[in-house]
Coordinates of C-alpha atoms and ligand atoms in Angstrom, one line a residue:
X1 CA -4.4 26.1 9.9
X2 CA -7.5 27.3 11.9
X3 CA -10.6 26.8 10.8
X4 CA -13.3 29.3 10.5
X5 CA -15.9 29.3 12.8
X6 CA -18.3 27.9 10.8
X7 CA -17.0 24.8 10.1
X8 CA -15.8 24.7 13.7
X9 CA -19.3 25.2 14.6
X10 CA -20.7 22.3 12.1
X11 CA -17.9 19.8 13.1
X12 CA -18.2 19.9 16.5
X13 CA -22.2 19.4 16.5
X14 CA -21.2 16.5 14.5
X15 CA -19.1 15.1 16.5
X16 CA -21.4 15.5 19.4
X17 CA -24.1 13.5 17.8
X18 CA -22.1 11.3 16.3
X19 CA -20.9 10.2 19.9
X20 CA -24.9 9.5 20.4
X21 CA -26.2 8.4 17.3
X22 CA -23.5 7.9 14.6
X23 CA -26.2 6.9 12.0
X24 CA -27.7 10.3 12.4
X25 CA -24.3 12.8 12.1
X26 CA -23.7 10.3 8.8
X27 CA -27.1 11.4 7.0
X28 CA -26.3 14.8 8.9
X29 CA -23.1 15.1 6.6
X30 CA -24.6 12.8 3.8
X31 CA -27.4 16.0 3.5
X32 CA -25.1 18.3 3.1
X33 CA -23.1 16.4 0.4
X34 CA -26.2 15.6 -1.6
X35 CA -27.4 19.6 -1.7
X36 CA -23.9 20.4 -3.1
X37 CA -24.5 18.2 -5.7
X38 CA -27.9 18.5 -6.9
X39 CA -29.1 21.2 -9.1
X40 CA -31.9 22.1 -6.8
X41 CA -34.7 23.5 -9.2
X42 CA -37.4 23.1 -6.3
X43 CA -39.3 26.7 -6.3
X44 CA -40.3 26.3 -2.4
X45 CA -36.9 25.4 -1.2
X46 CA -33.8 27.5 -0.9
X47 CA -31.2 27.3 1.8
X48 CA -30.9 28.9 5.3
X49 CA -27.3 30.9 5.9
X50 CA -25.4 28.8 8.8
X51 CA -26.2 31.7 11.5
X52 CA -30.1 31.0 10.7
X53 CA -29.6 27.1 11.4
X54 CA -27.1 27.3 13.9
X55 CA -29.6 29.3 15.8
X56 CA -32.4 26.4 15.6
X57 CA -29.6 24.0 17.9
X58 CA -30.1 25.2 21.3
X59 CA -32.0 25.1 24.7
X60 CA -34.8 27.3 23.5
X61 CA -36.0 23.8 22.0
X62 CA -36.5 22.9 25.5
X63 CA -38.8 25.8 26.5
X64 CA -42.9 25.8 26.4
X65 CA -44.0 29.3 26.4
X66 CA -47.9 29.1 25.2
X67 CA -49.4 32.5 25.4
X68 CA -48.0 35.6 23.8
X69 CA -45.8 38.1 25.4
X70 CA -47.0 39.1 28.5
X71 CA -49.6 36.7 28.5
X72 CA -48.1 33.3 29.0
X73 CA -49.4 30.0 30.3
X74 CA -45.6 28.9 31.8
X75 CA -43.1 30.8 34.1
X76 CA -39.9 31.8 32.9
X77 CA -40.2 32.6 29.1
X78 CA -37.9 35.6 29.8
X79 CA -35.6 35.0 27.3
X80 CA -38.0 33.6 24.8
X81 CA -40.0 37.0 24.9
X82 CA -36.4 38.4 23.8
X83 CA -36.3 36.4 20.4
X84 CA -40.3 36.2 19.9
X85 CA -40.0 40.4 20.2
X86 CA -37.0 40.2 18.2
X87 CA -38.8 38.0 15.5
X88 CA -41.7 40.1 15.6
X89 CA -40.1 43.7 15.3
X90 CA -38.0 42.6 12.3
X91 CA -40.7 41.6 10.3
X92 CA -43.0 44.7 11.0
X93 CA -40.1 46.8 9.7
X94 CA -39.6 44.6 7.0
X95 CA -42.6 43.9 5.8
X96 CA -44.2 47.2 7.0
X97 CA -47.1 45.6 9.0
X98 CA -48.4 46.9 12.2
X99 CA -48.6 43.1 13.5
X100 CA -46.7 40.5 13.2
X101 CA -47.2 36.9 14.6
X102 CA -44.0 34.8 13.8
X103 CA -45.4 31.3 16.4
X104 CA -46.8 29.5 13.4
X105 CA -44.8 26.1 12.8
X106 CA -45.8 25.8 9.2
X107 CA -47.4 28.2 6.2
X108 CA -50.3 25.2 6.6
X109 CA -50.7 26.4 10.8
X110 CA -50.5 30.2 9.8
X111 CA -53.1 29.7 6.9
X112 CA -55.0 28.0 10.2
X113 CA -54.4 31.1 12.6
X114 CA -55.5 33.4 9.8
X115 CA -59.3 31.4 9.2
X116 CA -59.5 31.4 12.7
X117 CA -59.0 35.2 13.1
X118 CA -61.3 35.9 10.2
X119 CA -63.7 34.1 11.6
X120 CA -64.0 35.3 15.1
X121 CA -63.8 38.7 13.7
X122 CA -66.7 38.4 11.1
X123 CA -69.0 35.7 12.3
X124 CA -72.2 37.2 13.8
X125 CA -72.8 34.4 16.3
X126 CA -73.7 35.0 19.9
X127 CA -72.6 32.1 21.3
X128 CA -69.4 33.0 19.4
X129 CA -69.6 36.3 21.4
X130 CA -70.0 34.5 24.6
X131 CA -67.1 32.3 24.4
X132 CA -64.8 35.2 23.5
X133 CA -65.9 36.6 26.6
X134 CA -64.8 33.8 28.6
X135 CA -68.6 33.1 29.6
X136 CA -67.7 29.7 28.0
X137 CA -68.9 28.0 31.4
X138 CA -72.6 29.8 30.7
X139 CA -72.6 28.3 27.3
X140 CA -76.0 25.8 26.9
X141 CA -75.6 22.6 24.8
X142 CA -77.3 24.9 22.2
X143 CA -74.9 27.2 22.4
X144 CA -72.4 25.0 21.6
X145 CA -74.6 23.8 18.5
X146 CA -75.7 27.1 17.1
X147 CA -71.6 27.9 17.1
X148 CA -70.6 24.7 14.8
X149 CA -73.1 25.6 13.0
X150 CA -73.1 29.5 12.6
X151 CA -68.5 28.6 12.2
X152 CA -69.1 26.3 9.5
X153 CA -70.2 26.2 6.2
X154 CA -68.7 30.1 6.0
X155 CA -67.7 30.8 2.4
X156 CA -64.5 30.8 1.2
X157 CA -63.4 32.1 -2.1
X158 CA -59.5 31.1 -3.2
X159 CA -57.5 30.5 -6.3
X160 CA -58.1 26.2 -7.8
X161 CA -55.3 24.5 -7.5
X162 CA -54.6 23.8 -10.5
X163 CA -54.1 27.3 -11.6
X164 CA -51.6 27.4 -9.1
X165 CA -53.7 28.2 -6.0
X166 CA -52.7 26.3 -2.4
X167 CA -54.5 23.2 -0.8
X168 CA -55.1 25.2 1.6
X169 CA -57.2 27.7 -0.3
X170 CA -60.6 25.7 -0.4
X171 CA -58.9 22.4 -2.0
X172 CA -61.4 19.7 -0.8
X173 CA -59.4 17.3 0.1
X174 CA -57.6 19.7 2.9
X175 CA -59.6 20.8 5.8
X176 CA -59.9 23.6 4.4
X177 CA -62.0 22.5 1.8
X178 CA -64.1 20.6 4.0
X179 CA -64.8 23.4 7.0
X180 CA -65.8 26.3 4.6
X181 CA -68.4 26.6 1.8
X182 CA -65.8 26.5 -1.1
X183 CA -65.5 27.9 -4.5
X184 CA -62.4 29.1 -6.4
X185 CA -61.1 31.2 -9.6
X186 CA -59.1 29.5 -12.4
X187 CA -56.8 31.8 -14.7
X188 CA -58.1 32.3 -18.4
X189 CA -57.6 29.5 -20.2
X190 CA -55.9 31.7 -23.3
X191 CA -53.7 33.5 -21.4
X192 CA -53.2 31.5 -18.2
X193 CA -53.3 34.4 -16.6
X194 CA -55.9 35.9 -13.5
X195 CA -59.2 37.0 -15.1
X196 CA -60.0 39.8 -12.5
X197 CA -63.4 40.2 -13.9
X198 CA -64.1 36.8 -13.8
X199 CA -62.8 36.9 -9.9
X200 CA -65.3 40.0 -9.5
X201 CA -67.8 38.1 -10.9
X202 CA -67.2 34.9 -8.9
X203 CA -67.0 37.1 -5.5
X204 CA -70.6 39.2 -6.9
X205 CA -72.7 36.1 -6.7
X206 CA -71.0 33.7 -4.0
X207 CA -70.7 36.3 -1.6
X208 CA -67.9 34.7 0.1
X209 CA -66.7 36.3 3.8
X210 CA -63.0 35.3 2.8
X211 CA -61.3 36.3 -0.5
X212 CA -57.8 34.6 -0.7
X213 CA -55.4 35.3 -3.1
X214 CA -51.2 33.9 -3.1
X215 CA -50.3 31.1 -5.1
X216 CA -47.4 28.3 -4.8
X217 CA -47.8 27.5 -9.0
X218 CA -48.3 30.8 -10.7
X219 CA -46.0 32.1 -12.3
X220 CA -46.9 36.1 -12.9
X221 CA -47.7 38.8 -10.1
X222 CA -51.2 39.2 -8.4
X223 CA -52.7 42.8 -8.6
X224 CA -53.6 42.9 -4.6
X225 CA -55.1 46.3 -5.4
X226 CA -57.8 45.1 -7.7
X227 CA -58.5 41.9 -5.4
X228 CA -58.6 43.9 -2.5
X229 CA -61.3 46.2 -4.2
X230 CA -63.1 43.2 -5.4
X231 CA -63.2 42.3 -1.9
X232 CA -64.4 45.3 -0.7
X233 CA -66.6 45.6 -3.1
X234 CA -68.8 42.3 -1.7
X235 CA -67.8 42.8 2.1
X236 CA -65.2 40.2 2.2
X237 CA -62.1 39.6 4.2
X238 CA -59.3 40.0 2.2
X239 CA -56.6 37.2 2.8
X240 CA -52.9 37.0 1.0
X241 CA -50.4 33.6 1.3
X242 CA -47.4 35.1 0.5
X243 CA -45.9 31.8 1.2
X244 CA -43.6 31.3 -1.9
X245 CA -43.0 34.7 -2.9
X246 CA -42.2 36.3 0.4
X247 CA -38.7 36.7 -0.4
X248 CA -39.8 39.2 -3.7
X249 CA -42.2 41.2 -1.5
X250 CA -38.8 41.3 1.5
X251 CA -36.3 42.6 -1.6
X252 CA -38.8 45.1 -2.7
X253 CA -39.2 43.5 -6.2
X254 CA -43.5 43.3 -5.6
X255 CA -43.7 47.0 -4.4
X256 CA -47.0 49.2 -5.1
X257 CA -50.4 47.2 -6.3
X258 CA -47.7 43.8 -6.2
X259 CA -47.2 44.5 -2.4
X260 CA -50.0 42.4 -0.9
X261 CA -49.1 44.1 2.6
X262 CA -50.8 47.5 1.5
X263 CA -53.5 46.1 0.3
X264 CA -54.4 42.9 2.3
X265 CA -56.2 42.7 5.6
X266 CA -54.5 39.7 6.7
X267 CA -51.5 38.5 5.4
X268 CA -50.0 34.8 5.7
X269 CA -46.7 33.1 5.2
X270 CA -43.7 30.4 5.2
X271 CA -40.1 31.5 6.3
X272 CA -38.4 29.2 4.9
X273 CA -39.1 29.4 0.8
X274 CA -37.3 32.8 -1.3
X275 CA -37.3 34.2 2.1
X276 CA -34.3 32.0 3.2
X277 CA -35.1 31.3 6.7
X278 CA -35.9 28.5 9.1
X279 CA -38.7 26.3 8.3
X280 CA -41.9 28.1 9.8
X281 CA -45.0 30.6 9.2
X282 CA -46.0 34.0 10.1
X283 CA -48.9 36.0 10.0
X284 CA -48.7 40.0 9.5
X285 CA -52.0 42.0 10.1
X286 CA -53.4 45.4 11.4
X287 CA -54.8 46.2 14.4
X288 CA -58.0 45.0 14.0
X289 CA -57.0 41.6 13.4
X290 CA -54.0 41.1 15.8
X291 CA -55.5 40.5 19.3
X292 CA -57.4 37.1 17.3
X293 CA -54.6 36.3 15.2
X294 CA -52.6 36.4 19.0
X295 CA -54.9 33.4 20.3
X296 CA -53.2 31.4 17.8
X297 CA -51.6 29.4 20.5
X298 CA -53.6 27.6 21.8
X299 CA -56.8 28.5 19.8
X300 CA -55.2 26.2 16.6
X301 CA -51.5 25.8 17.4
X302 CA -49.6 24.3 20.4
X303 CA -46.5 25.5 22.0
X304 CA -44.5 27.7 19.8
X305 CA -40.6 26.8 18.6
X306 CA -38.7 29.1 20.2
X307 CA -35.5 28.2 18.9
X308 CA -37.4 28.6 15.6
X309 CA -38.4 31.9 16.3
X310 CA -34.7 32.7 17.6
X311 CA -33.5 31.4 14.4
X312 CA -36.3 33.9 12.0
X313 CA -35.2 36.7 14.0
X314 CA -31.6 36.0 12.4
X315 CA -33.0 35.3 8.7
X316 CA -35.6 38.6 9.0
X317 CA -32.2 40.3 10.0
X318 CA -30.6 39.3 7.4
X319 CA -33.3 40.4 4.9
X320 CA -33.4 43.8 6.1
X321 CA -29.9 44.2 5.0
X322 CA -29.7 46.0 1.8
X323 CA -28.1 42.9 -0.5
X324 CA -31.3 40.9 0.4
X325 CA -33.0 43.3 -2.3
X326 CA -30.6 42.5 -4.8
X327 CA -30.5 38.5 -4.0
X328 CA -34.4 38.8 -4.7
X329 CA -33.8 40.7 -7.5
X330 CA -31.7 38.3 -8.8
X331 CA -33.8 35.4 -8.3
X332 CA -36.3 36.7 -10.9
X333 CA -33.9 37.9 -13.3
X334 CA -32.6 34.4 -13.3
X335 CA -36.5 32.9 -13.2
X336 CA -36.6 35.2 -16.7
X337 CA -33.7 33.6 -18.3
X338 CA -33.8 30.2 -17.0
X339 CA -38.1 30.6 -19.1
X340 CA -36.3 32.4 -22.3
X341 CA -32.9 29.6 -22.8
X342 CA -36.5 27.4 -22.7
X343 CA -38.6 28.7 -25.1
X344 CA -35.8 29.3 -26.7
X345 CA -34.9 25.6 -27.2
X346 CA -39.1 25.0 -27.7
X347 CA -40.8 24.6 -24.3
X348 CA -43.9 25.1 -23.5
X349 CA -44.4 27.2 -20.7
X350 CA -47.6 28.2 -18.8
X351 CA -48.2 32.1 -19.1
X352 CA -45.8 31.7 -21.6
X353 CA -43.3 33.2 -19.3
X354 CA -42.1 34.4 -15.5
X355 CA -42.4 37.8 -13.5
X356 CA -41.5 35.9 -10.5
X357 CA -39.5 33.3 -9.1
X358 CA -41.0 30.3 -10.8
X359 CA -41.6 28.6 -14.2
X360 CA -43.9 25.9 -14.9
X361 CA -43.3 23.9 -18.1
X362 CA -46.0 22.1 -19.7
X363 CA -44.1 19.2 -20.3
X364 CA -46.9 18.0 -22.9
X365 CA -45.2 19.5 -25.3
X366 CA -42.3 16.8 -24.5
X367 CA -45.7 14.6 -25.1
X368 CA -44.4 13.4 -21.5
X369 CA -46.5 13.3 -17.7
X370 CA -44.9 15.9 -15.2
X371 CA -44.1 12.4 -13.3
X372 CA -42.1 10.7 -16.1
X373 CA -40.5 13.9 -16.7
X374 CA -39.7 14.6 -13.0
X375 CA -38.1 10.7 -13.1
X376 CA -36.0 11.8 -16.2
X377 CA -34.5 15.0 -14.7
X378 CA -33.9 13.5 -10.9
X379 CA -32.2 10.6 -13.2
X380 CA -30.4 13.4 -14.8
X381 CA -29.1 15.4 -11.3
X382 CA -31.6 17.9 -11.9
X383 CA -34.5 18.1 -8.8
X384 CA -37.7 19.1 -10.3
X385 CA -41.1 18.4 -8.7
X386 CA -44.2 17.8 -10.9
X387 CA -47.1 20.1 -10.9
X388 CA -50.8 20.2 -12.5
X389 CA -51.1 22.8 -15.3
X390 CA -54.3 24.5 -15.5
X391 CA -56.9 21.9 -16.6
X392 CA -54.6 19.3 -16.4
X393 CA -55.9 16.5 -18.2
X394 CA -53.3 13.8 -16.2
X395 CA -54.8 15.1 -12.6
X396 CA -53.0 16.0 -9.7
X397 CA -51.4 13.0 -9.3
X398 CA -49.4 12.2 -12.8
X399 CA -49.2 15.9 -13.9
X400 CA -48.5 17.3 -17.0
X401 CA -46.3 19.8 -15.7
X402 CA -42.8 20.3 -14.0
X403 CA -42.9 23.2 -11.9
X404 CA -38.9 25.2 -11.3
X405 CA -37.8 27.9 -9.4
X406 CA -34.3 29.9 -9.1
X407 CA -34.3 30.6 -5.0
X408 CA -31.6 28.1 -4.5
X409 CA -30.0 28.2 -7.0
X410 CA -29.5 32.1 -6.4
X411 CA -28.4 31.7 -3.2
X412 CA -25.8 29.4 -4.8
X413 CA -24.6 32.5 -6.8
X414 CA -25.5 31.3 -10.4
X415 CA -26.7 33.9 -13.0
X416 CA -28.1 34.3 -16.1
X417 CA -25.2 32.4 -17.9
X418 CA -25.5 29.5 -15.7
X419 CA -29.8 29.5 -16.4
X420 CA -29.2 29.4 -20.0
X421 CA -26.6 26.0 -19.5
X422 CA -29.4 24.9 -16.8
X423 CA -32.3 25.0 -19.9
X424 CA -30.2 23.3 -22.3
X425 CA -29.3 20.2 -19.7
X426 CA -33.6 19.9 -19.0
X427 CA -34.2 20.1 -22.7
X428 CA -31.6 18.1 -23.9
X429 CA -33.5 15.4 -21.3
X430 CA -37.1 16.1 -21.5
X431 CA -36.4 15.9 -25.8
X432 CA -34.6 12.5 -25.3
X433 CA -37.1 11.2 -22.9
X434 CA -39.9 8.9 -24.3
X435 CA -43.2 7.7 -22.6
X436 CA -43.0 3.8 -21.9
X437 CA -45.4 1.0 -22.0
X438 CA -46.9 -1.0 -19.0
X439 CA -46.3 -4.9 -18.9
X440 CA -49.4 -5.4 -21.3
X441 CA -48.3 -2.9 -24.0
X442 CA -51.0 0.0 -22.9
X443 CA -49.0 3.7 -22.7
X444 CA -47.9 3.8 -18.8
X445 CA -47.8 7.9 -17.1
X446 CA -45.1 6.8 -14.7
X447 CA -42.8 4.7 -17.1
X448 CA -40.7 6.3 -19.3
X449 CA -37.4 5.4 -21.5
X450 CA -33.5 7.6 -21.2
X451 CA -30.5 6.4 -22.5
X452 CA -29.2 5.8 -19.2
X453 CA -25.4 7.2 -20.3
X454 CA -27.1 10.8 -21.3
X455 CA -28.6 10.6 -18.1
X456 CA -24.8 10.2 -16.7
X457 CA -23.3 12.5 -18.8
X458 CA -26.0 15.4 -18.1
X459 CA -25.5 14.5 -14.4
X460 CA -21.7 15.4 -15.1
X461 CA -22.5 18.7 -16.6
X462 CA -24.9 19.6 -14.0
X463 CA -22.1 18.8 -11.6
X464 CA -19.6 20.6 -13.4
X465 CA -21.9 23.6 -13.7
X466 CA -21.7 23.4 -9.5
X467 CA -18.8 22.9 -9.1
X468 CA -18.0 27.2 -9.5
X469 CA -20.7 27.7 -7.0
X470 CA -19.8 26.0 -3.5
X471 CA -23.1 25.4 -1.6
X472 CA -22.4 26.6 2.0
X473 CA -18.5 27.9 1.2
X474 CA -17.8 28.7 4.7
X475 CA -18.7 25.0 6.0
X476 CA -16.3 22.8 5.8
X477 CA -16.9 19.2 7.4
X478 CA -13.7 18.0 7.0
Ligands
PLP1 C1 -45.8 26.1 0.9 C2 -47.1 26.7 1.1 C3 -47.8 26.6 2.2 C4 -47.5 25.6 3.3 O1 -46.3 25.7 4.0 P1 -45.8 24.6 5.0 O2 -44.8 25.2 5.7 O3 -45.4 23.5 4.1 O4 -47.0 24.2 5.8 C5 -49.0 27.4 2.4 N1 -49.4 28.2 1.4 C6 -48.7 28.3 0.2 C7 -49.2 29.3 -0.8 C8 -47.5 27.6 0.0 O5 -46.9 27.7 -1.1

């Protein structure tokens, strides 16, 4: 029998390591086996189709092409100006952006791009004016000075991250937190939900020059159309990270005010979360924006990754096909029912619900840390990764939350059924788990106690429960 071309494809790269490096084709294949196994409940992660990776294992890896198109520092980026292009065009018609920068590496290196193109635009510095100029050389010592100066300390206004907000937004500890003047918006502390007055309020007396909004923990929509105003309505650049739900905005499931496109003046991303590509960034923009957010390399980033940029040409193809709309769609019905089989059953959710892709249980209500309770389900074959709830009184370290998504798992083809079976296997744990003690008797947040053979047999149901959805059908390793 032949084999598809696929497997064909897989085996043979295999095959060719494995003649270099056998340790590496084993954890290779070893990868592969574990994914199929694991109930993957991570909300940033999904998996890439085998025409999106297969495109990331090539000679473009061995190109430098700094620059843009047209305007490179190296000779002989011909065919990388093909895929770049390619990249580029898809997501404008996707997304419906006049600009689209698809070099960053990372959604961290595209959040980087996107300060930096705020900042040249807005910041009324003359010595900033003079460098853009390339008069760098006529710079004086002072020059230099004023510009560190007059480019820090600019104020930045983001969602905390413990209401769900990035690191990158302001969080003091990244460099974002340390470069700009930093302050952020919670969510209400009733609801859980944005307080857009309290945002208007916030942006009315800080006066910040960048207003970012996007979120990797929240579990409801953002209004871009009220931020957007609220920016407006202080001067302020208005920034979106799109990063996790880039995927709903591609399948048309955020359309109108929920669109952040529209609305935003700059718009940031990853490639590789419900929008199923390679692992990467993007920035989209208009045309004020795109000639700075085009100095990316090498104002913050160095040579691109072509054969990553040949590689989100092929995802942003596939998500202009029309079942990419109902794939997203699915992945927040399934977010829905995966949050009502656990209320249902008694947990406690943040927001009390889901209009995206994401849930985030307040496992306190397991009277369990997000970090015993992520130990407990990873026991159990069910990946998890802990997350601070608003005002989390265990930090961002120990966490009192547990924070779930359904991209993968969509991709996998589960539905609604298979969500409700998914909430009674993390209940049945998260009930049966109990806190444990430290050596001296004092209550320990990492320790906790399961029954070691409900961990097995809940490992066997989510197995079983995989077991009808092949991960990666058409790959088979042999
Ligand atoms: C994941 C994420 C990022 C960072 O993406 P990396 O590719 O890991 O650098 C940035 N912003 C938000 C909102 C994210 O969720």
């Amino acid at each position: 029998m032949s084999l598809n071309a696929e497997s064909t494809a897989f085996r043979s790269a295999l095959e060719v390591i494995r003649a270099v490096e056998p340790r590496v084709a084993d954890a290779i294949g070893a990868e592969l086996a574990d994914q199929r196994e694991s109930l993957k409940l991570i909300a940033s992660e999904n998996y890439a189709s085998p025409a999106t990776l297969l495109a990331m294992g090539n000679w473009f890896s061995d190109k430098y092409a700094e620059g843009t198109i047209g305007r490179r520092f190296y000779a002989g980026c011909q065919n990388v100006d093909t895929v770049e292009a390619l990249a580029a065009e898809h997501a404008k018609e996707l997304f419906g952006a006049a600009h689209a920068y698809v070099q960053p590496h990372s959604g961290i290196d595209a959040n980087l791009v996107a300060f930096w193109a705020i900042l040249a635009d807005r910041v009324e510095s003359p010595a900033l004016k003079k460098a853009q100029v390339r008069q760098v050389n006529d710079l004086t010592e002072a020059d230099w000075f004023a510009l560190r100066r007059e480019l820090g300390n600019q104020r930045m206004l983001g969602m905390s991250l413990d209401a769900g907000g990035h690191l990158t937004h302001g969080f003091r500890p990244n460099i974002s937190g340390k470069m700009f003047d930093q302050r952020s918006y919670g969510t209400d502390p009733a609801t859980g939900l944005v307080d857009y007055d309290k945002v208007a309020e916030a942006a009315r007396e800080f006066k910040p020059l960048i207003l970012v909004a996007g979120y990797s923990a929240y579990p409801r929509k953002v209004n871009f159309r009220i931020m957007r105003e609220i920016a407006d309505s202080v001067g302020a650049t208005f920034m979106v990270d799109m990063a996790h739900f880039a995927g709903l905005v591609a399948g048309k499931v955020f359309t109108g005010d929920f669109d952040p496109v529209p609305h935003a003046h700059i718009v940031t991303t990853t490639t590789h979360k419900s929008l199923r590509g390679p692992r990467g960034g993007m920035v989209l923009c208009g045309p004020e924006l795109a000639d700075q957010v085009d100095r990316g390399c090498p104002m913050v980033l160095g040579g691109p990754l072509p054969h990553v940029m040949a590689a989100k040409a092929v995802a942003l193809a596939e998500a202009r096909r029309p079942d990419f709309a109902g794939y997203a769609q699915r992945i927040v019905d399934n977010a829905q029912a995966l949050a009502e089989g656990l209320l249902r059953r008694g947990a406690k959710l943040v927001t009390g619900g889901t209009d995206n892709h994401l849930v985030l249980i307040d496992v306190s209500g397991y009277g369990l840390t997000g970090r015993q309770a992520e130990q407990a389900l990873l026991d159990s074959g069910i990946v998890t990764n802990r997350n601070a709830v608003p005002q989390d009184p265990n930090g961002a370290w120990y966490t009192s939350g547990i924070r779930i998504g359904t991209p993968a798992l969509t991709t996998r083809g589960l539905g609604a059924s298979e969500m409700d079976t998914t909430a009674e296997l993390m209940h049945t744990v998260l009930s049966q788990t109990t806190p444990g003690a430290n050596a001296d008797g004092t209550p320990s947040k990492a320790k906790y106690v399961l029954d070691p053979a409900l961990a097995e047999t809940v490992s066997k149901q989510a197995s079983d429960l995989l077991a009808g959805f092949p991960l990666y059908p058409s790959v088979d390793l042999g």
